[in-house]
PDB file of C-alpha atoms in Angstrom:
ATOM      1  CA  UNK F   1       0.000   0.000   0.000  1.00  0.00           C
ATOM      2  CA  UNK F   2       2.865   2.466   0.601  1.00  0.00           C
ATOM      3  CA  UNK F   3       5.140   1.690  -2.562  1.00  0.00           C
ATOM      4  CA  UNK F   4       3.971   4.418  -5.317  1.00  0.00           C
ATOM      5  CA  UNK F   5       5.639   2.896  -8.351  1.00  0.00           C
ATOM      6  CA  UNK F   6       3.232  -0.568  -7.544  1.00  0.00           C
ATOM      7  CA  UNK F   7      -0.039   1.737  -6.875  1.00  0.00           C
ATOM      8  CA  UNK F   8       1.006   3.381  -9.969  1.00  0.00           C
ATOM      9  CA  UNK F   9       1.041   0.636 -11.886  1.00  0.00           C
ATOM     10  CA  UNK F  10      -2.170  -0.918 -10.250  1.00  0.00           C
ATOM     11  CA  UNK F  11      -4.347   2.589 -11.613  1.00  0.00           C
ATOM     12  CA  UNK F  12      -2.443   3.080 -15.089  1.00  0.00           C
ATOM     13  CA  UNK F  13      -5.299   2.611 -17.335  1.00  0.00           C
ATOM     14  CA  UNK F  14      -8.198   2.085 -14.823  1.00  0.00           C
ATOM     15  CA  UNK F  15     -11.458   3.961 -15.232  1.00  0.00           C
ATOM     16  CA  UNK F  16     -12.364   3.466 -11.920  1.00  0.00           C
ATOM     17  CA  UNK F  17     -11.280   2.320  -8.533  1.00  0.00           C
ATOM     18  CA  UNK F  18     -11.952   1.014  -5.112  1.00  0.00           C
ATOM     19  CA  UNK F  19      -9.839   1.688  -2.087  1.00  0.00           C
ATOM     20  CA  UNK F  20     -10.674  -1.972   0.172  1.00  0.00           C
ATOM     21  CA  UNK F  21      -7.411  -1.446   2.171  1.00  0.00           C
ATOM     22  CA  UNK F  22      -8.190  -0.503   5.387  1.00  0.00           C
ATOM     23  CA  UNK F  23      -8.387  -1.759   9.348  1.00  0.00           C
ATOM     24  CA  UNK F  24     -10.875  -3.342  10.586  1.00  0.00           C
ATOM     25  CA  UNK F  25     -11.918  -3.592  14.581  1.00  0.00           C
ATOM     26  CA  UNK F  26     -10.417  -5.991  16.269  1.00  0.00           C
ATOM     27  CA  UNK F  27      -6.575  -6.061  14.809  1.00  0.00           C
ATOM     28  CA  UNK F  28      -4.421  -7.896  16.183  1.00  0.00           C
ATOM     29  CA  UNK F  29      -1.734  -5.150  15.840  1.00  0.00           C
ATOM     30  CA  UNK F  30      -4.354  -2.537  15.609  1.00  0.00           C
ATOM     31  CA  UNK F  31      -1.338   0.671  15.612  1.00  0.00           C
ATOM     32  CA  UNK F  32       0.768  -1.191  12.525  1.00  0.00           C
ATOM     33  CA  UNK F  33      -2.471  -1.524  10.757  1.00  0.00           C
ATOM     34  CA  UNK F  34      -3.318   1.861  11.180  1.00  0.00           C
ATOM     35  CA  UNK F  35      -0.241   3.269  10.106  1.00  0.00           C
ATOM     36  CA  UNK F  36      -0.174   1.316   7.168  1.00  0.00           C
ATOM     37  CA  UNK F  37      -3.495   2.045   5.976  1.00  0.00           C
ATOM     38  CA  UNK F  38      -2.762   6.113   6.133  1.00  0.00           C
ATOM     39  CA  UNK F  39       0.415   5.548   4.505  1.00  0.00           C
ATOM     40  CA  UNK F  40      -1.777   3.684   1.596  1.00  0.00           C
ATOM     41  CA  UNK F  41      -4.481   5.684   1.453  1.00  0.00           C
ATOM     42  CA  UNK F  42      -2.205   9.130   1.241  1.00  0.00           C
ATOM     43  CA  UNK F  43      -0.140   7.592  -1.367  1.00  0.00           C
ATOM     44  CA  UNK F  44      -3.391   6.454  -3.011  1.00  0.00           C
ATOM     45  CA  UNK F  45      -4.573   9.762  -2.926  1.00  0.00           C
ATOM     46  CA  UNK F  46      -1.450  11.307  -4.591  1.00  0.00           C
ATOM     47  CA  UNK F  47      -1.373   8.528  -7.503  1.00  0.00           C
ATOM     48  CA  UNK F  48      -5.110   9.238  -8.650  1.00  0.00           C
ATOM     49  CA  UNK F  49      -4.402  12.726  -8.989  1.00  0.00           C
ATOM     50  CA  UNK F  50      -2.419  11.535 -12.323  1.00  0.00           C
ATOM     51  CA  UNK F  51      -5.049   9.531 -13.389  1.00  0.00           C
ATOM     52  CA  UNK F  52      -8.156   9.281 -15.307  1.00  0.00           C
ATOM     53  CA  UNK F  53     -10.976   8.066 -13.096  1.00  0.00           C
ATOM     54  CA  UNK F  54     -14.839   8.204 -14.131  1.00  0.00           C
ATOM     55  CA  UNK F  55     -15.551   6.655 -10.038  1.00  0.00           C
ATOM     56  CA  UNK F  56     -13.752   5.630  -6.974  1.00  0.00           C
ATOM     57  CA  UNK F  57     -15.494   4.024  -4.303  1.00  0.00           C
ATOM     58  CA  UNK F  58     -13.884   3.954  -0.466  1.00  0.00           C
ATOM     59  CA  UNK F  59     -14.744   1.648   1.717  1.00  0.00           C
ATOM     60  CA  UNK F  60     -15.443   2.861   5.174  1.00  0.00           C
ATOM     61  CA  UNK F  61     -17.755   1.859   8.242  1.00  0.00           C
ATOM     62  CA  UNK F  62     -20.357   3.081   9.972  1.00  0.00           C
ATOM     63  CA  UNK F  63     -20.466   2.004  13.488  1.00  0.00           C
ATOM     64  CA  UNK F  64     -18.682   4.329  16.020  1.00  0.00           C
ATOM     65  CA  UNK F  65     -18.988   7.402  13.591  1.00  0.00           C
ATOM     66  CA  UNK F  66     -21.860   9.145  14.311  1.00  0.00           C
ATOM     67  CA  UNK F  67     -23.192  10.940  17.517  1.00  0.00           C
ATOM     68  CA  UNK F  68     -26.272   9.731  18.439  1.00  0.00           C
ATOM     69  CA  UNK F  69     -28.580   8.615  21.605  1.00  0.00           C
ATOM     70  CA  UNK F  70     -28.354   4.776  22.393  1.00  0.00           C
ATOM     71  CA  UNK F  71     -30.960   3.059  20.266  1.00  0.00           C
ATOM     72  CA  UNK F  72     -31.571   6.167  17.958  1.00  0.00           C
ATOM     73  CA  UNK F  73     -32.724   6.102  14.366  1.00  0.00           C
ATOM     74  CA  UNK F  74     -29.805   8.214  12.245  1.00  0.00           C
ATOM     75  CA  UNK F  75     -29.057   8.450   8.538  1.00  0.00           C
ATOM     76  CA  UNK F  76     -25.930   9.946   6.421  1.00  0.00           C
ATOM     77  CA  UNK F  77     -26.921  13.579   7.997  1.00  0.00           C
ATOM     78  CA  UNK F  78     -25.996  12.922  11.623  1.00  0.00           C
ATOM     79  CA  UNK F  79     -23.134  14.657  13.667  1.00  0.00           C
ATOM     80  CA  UNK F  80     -19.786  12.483  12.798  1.00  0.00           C
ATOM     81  CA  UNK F  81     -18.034  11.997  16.147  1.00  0.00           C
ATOM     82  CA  UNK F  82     -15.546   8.985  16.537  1.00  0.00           C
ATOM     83  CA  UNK F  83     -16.052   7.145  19.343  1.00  0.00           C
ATOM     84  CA  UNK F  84     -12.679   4.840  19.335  1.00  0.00           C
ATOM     85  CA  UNK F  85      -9.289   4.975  18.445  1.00  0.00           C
ATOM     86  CA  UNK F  86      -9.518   3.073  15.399  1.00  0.00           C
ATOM     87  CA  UNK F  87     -13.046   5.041  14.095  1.00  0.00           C
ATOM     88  CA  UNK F  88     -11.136   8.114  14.594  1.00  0.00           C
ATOM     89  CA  UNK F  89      -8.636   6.377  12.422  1.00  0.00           C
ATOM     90  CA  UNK F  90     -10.785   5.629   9.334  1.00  0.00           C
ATOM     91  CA  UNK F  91     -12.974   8.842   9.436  1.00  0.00           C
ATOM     92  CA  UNK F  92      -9.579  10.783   9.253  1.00  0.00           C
ATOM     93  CA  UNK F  93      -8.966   8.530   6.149  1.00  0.00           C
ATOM     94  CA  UNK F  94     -12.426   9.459   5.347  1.00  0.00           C
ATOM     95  CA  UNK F  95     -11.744  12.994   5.314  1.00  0.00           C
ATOM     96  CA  UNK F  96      -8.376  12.528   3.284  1.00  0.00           C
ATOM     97  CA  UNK F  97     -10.448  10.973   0.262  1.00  0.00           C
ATOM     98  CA  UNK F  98     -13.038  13.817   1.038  1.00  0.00           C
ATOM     99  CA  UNK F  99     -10.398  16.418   0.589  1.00  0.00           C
ATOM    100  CA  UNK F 100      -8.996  15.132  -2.718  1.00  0.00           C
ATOM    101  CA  UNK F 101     -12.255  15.320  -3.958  1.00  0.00           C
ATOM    102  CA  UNK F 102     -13.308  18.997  -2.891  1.00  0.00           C
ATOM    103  CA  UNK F 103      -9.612  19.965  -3.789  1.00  0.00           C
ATOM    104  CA  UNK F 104      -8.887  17.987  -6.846  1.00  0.00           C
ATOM    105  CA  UNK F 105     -12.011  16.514  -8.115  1.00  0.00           C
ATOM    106  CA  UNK F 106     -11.332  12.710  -7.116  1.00  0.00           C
ATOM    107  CA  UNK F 107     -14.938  11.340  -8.128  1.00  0.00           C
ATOM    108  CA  UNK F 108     -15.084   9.646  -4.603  1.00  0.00           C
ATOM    109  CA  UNK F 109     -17.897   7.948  -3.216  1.00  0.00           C
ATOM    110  CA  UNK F 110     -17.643   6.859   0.256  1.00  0.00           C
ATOM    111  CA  UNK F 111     -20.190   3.789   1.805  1.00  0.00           C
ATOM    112  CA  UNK F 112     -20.251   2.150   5.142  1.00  0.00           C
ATOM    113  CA  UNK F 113     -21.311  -0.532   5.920  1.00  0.00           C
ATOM    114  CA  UNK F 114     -22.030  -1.570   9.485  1.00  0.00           C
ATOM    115  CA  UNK F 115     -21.535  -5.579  10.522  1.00  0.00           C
ATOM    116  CA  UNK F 116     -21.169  -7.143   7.577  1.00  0.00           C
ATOM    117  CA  UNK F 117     -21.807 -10.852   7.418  1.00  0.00           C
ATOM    118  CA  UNK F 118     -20.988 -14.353   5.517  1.00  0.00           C
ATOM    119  CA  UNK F 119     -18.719 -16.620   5.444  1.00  0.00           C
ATOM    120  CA  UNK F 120     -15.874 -15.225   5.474  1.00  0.00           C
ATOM    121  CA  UNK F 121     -13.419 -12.437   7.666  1.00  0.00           C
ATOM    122  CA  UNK F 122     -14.403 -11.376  10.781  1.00  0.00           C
ATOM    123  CA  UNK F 123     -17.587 -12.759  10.835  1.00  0.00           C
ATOM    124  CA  UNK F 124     -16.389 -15.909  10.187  1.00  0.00           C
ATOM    125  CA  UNK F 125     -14.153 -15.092  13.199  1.00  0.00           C
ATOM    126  CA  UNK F 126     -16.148 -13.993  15.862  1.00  0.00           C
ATOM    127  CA  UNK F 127     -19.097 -15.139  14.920  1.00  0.00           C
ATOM    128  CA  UNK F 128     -19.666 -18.520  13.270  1.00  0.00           C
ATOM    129  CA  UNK F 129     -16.229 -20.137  14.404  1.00  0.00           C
ATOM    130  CA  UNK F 130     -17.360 -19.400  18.236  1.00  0.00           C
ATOM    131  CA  UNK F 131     -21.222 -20.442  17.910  1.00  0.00           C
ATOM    132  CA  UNK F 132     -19.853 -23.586  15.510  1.00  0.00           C
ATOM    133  CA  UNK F 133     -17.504 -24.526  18.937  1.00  0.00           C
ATOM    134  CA  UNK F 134     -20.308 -23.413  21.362  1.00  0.00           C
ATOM    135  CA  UNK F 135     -17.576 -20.556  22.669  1.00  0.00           C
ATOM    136  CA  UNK F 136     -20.203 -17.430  21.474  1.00  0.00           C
ATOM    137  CA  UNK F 137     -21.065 -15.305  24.439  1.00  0.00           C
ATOM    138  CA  UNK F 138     -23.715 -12.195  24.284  1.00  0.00           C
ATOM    139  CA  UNK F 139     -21.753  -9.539  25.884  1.00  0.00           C
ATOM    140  CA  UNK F 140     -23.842  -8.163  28.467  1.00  0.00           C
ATOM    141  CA  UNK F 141     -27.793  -8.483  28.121  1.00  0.00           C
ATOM    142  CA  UNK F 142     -27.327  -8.257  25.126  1.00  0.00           C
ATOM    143  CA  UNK F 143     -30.474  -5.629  24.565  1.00  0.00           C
ATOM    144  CA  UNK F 144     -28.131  -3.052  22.751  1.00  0.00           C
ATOM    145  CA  UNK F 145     -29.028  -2.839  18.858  1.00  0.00           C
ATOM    146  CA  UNK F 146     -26.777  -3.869  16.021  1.00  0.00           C
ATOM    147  CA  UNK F 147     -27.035  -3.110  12.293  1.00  0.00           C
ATOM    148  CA  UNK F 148     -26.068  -5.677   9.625  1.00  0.00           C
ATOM    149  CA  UNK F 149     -25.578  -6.319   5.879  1.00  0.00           C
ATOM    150  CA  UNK F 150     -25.095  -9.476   3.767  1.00  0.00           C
ATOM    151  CA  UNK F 151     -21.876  -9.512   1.865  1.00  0.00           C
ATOM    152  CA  UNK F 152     -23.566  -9.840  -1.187  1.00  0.00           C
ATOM    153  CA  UNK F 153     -25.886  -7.108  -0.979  1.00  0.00           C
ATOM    154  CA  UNK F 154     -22.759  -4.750   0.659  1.00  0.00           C
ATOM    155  CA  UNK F 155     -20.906  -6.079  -2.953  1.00  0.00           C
ATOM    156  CA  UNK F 156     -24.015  -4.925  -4.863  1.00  0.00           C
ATOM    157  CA  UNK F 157     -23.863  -1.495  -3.559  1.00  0.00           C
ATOM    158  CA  UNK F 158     -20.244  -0.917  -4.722  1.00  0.00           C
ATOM    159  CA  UNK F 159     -20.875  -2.315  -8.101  1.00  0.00           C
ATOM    160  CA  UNK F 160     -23.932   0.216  -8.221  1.00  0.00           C
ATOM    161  CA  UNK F 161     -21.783   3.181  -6.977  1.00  0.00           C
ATOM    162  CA  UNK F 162     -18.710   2.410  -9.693  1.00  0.00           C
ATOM    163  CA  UNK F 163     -21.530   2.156 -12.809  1.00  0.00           C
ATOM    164  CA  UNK F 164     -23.373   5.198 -11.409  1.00  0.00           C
ATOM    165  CA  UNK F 165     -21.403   7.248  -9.545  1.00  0.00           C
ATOM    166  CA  UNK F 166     -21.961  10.047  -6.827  1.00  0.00           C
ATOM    167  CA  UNK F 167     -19.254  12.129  -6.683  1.00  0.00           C
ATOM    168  CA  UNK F 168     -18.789  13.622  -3.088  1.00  0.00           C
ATOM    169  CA  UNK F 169     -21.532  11.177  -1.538  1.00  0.00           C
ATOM    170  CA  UNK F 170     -21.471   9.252   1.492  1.00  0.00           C
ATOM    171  CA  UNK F 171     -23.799   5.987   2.091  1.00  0.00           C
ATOM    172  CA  UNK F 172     -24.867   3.702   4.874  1.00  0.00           C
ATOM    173  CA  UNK F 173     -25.110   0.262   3.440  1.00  0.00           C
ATOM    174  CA  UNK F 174     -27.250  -1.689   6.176  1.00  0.00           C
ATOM    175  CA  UNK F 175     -30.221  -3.943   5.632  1.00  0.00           C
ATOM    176  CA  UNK F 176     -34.167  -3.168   6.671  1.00  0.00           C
ATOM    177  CA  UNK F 177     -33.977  -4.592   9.747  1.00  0.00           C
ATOM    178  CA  UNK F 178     -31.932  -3.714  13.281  1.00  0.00           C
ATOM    179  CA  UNK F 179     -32.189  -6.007  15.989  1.00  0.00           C
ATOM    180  CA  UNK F 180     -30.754  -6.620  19.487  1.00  0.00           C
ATOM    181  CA  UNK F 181     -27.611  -8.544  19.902  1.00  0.00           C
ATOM    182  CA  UNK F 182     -29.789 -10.760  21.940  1.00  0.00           C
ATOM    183  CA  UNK F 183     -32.480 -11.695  19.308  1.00  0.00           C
ATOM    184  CA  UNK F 184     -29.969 -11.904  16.762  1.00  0.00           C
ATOM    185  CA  UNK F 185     -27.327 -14.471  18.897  1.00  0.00           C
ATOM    186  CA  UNK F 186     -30.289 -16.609  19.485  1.00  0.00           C
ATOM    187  CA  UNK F 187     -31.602 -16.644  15.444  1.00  0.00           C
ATOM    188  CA  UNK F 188     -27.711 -17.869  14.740  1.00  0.00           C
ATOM    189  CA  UNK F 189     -27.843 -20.492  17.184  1.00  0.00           C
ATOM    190  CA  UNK F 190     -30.739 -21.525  16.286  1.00  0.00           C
ATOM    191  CA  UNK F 191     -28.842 -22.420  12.467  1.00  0.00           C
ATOM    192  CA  UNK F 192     -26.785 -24.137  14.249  1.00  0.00           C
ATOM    193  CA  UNK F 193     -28.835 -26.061  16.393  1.00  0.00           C
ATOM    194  CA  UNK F 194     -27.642 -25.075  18.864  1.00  0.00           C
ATOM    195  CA  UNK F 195     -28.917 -23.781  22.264  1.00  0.00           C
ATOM    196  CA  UNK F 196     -29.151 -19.943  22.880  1.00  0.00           C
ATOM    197  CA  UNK F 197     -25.819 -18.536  23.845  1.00  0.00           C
ATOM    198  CA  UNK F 198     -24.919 -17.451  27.305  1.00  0.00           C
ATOM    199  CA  UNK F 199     -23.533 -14.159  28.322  1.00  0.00           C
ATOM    200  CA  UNK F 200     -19.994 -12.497  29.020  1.00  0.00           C
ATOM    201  CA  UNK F 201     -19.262  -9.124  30.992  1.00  0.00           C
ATOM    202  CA  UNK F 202     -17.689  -6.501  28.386  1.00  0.00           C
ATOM    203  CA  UNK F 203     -14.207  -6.961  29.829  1.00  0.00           C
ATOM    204  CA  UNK F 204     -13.639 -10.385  29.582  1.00  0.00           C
ATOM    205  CA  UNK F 205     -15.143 -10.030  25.450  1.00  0.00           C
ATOM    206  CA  UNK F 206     -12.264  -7.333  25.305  1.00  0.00           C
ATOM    207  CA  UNK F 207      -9.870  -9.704  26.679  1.00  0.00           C
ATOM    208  CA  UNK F 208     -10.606 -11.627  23.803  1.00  0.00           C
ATOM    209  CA  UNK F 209     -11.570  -9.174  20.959  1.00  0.00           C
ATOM    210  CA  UNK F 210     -10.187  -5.915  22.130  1.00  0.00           C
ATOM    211  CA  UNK F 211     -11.417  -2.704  22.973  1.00  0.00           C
ATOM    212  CA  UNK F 212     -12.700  -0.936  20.137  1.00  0.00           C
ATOM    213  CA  UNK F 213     -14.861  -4.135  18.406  1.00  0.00           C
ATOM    214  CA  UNK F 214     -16.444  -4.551  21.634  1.00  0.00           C
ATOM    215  CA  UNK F 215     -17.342  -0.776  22.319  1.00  0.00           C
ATOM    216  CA  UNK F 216     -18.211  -0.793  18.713  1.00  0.00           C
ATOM    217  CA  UNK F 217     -20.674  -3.706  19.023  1.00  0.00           C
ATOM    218  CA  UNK F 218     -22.133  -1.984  21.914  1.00  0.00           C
ATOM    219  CA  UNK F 219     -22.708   1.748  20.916  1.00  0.00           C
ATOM    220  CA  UNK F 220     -26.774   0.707  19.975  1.00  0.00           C
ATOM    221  CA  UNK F 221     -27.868   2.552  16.813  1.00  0.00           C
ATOM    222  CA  UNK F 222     -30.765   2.042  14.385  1.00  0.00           C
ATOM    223  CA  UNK F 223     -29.095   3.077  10.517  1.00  0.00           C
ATOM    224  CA  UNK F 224     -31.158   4.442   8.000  1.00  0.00           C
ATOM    225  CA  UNK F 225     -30.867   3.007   4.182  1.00  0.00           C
ATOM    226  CA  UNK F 226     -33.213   5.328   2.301  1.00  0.00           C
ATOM    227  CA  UNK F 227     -30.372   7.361   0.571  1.00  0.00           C
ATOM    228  CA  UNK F 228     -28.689   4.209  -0.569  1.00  0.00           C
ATOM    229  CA  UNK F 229     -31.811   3.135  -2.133  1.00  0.00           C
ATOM    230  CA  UNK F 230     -33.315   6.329  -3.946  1.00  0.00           C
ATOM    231  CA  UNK F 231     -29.899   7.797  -4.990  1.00  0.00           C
ATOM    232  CA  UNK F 232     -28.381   4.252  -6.404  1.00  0.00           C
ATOM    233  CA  UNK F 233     -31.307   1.872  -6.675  1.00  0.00           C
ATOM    234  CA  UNK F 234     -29.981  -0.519  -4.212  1.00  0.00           C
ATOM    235  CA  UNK F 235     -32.229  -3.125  -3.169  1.00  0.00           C
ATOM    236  CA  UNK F 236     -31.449  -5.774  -0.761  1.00  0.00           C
ATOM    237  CA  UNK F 237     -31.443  -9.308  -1.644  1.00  0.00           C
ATOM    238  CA  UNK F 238     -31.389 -10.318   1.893  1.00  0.00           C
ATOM    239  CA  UNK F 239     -33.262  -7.163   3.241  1.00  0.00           C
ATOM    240  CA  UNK F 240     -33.310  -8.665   6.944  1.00  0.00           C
ATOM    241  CA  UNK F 241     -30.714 -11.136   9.156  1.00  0.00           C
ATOM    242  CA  UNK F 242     -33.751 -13.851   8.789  1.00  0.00           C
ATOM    243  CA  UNK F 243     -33.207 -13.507   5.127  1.00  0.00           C
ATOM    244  CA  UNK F 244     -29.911 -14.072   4.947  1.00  0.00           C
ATOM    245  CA  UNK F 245     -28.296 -16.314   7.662  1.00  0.00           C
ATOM    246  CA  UNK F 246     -29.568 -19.432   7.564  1.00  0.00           C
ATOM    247  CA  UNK F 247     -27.522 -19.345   3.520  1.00  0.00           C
ATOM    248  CA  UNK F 248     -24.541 -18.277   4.997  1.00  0.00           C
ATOM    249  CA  UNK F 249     -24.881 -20.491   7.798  1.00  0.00           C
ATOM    250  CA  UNK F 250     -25.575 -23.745   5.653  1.00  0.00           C
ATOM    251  CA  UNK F 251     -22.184 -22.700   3.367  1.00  0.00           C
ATOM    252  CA  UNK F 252     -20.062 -21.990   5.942  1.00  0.00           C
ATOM    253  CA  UNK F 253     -21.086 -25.901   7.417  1.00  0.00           C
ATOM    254  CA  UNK F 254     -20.397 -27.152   4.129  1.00  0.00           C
ATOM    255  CA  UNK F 255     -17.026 -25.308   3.912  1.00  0.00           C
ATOM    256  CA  UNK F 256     -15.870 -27.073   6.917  1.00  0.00           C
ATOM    257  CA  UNK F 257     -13.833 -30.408   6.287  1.00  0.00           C
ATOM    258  CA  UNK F 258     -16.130 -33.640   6.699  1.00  0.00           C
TER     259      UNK F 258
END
């Protein structure tokens, strides 16, 4: 991500691009990701400015962005606040691809997804791994409200922003459908067959997952698609968690070796 002459060579000729590079919550070596990923995404920034781009899409998150009262309903429009070290981290990335588009006219379109799920990455990791070896713990009561999006339909809305792009735009990508960690632990379990999960205090989870992914996970906030789906046309294959786990469930069991 930091070597020039290789991102050079990556965008020589491209009409459009997407910048997938970044952290996630839950690094192992959360400070050497960081760096790394502002490194890329400066360098990034300075090879587009020789190129010919119709779109670029960056990918960004939503959770731990936005100021908002537990369990409120927000959209694109609310108050951006970071909330941990590493969502400070990839809104100030945020606002690097944001300035190369007010100063230079990058045609940058920026979407965040919350949780997304499938088979594989982190969901895979602290999700179906644990509940597959009955490990999965609800941290706390578990009454604190998550937002979620299938992988496919998150994939759908960057196709849709690279073939009609939004110059300047920021998106939530998130299903119809919040719901409590609680009511959403015990729908996975039950694709599994497997009893409802029990519960773990928040320290012990951060023991395990760190910090910010579990202060993430906890910060309770209803998203708001309607932008996504007016400006782009996006429409959810899998518009709820009902929809689409018991698929990703059933491949992930068949991915496993017999």
């Amino acid at each position: 991500m930091g070597d020039a002459t290789v991102l050079r060579k990556g965008v020589a000729g491209a009409d459009a691009g997407v910048h997938l590079a970044l952290p996630r919550a839950g690094e192992k070596d959360a400070i050497e990701a960081s760096l790394v990923a502002k490194r890329g995404t400066n360098a990034l920034m300075d090879v587009c400015r020789d190129a010919t781009l119709h779109a670029f899409v960056h990918a960004s998150g939503a959770l731990g962005v936005y100021r908002h009262d537990p369990g409120e309903w927000i959209d694109e429009t609310a108050p951006e606040e970071p909330t941990t070290p590493s969502t400070h981290d990839r809104w100030t990335m945020d606002r690097v691809v944001r300035a190369a588009h007010d100063e230079w006219g990058l045609p940058v379109t920026i979407l965040r997804p919350p949780i997304v799920y499938g088979v594989g990455s982190a969901f895979r990791e602290f999700f179906l791994d644990l509940m597959r070896r009955r490990l999965f713990r609800v941290i706390g009561d578990g009454s604190y409200v998550i937002d979620l999006v299938h992988v496919e339909d998150a994939a759908a809305a960057y196709r849709l922003a690279l073939e009609r792009p939004a110059a300047g735009e920021t998106f939530l990508v998130v299903d119809d459908e919040p719901v409590t960690m609680r009511t959403f632990a015990d729908f996975l379990a039950g694709a599994f067959g497997r009893r409802r999960p029990g519960s773990a205090p928040a320290f012990l989870a951060r023991l395990v997952a760190g910090h910010d992914a579990v202060d993430i996970l906890q910060e309770s906030v209803r998203l708001r698609n309607a932008k996504l789906k007016s400006r782009l046309g996006w429409a959810p294959r899998y518009p709820t968690y009902r929809d689409g786990i018991p698929g990703v469930v059933r491949r992930y069991l068949e991915s496993r070796p017999a």
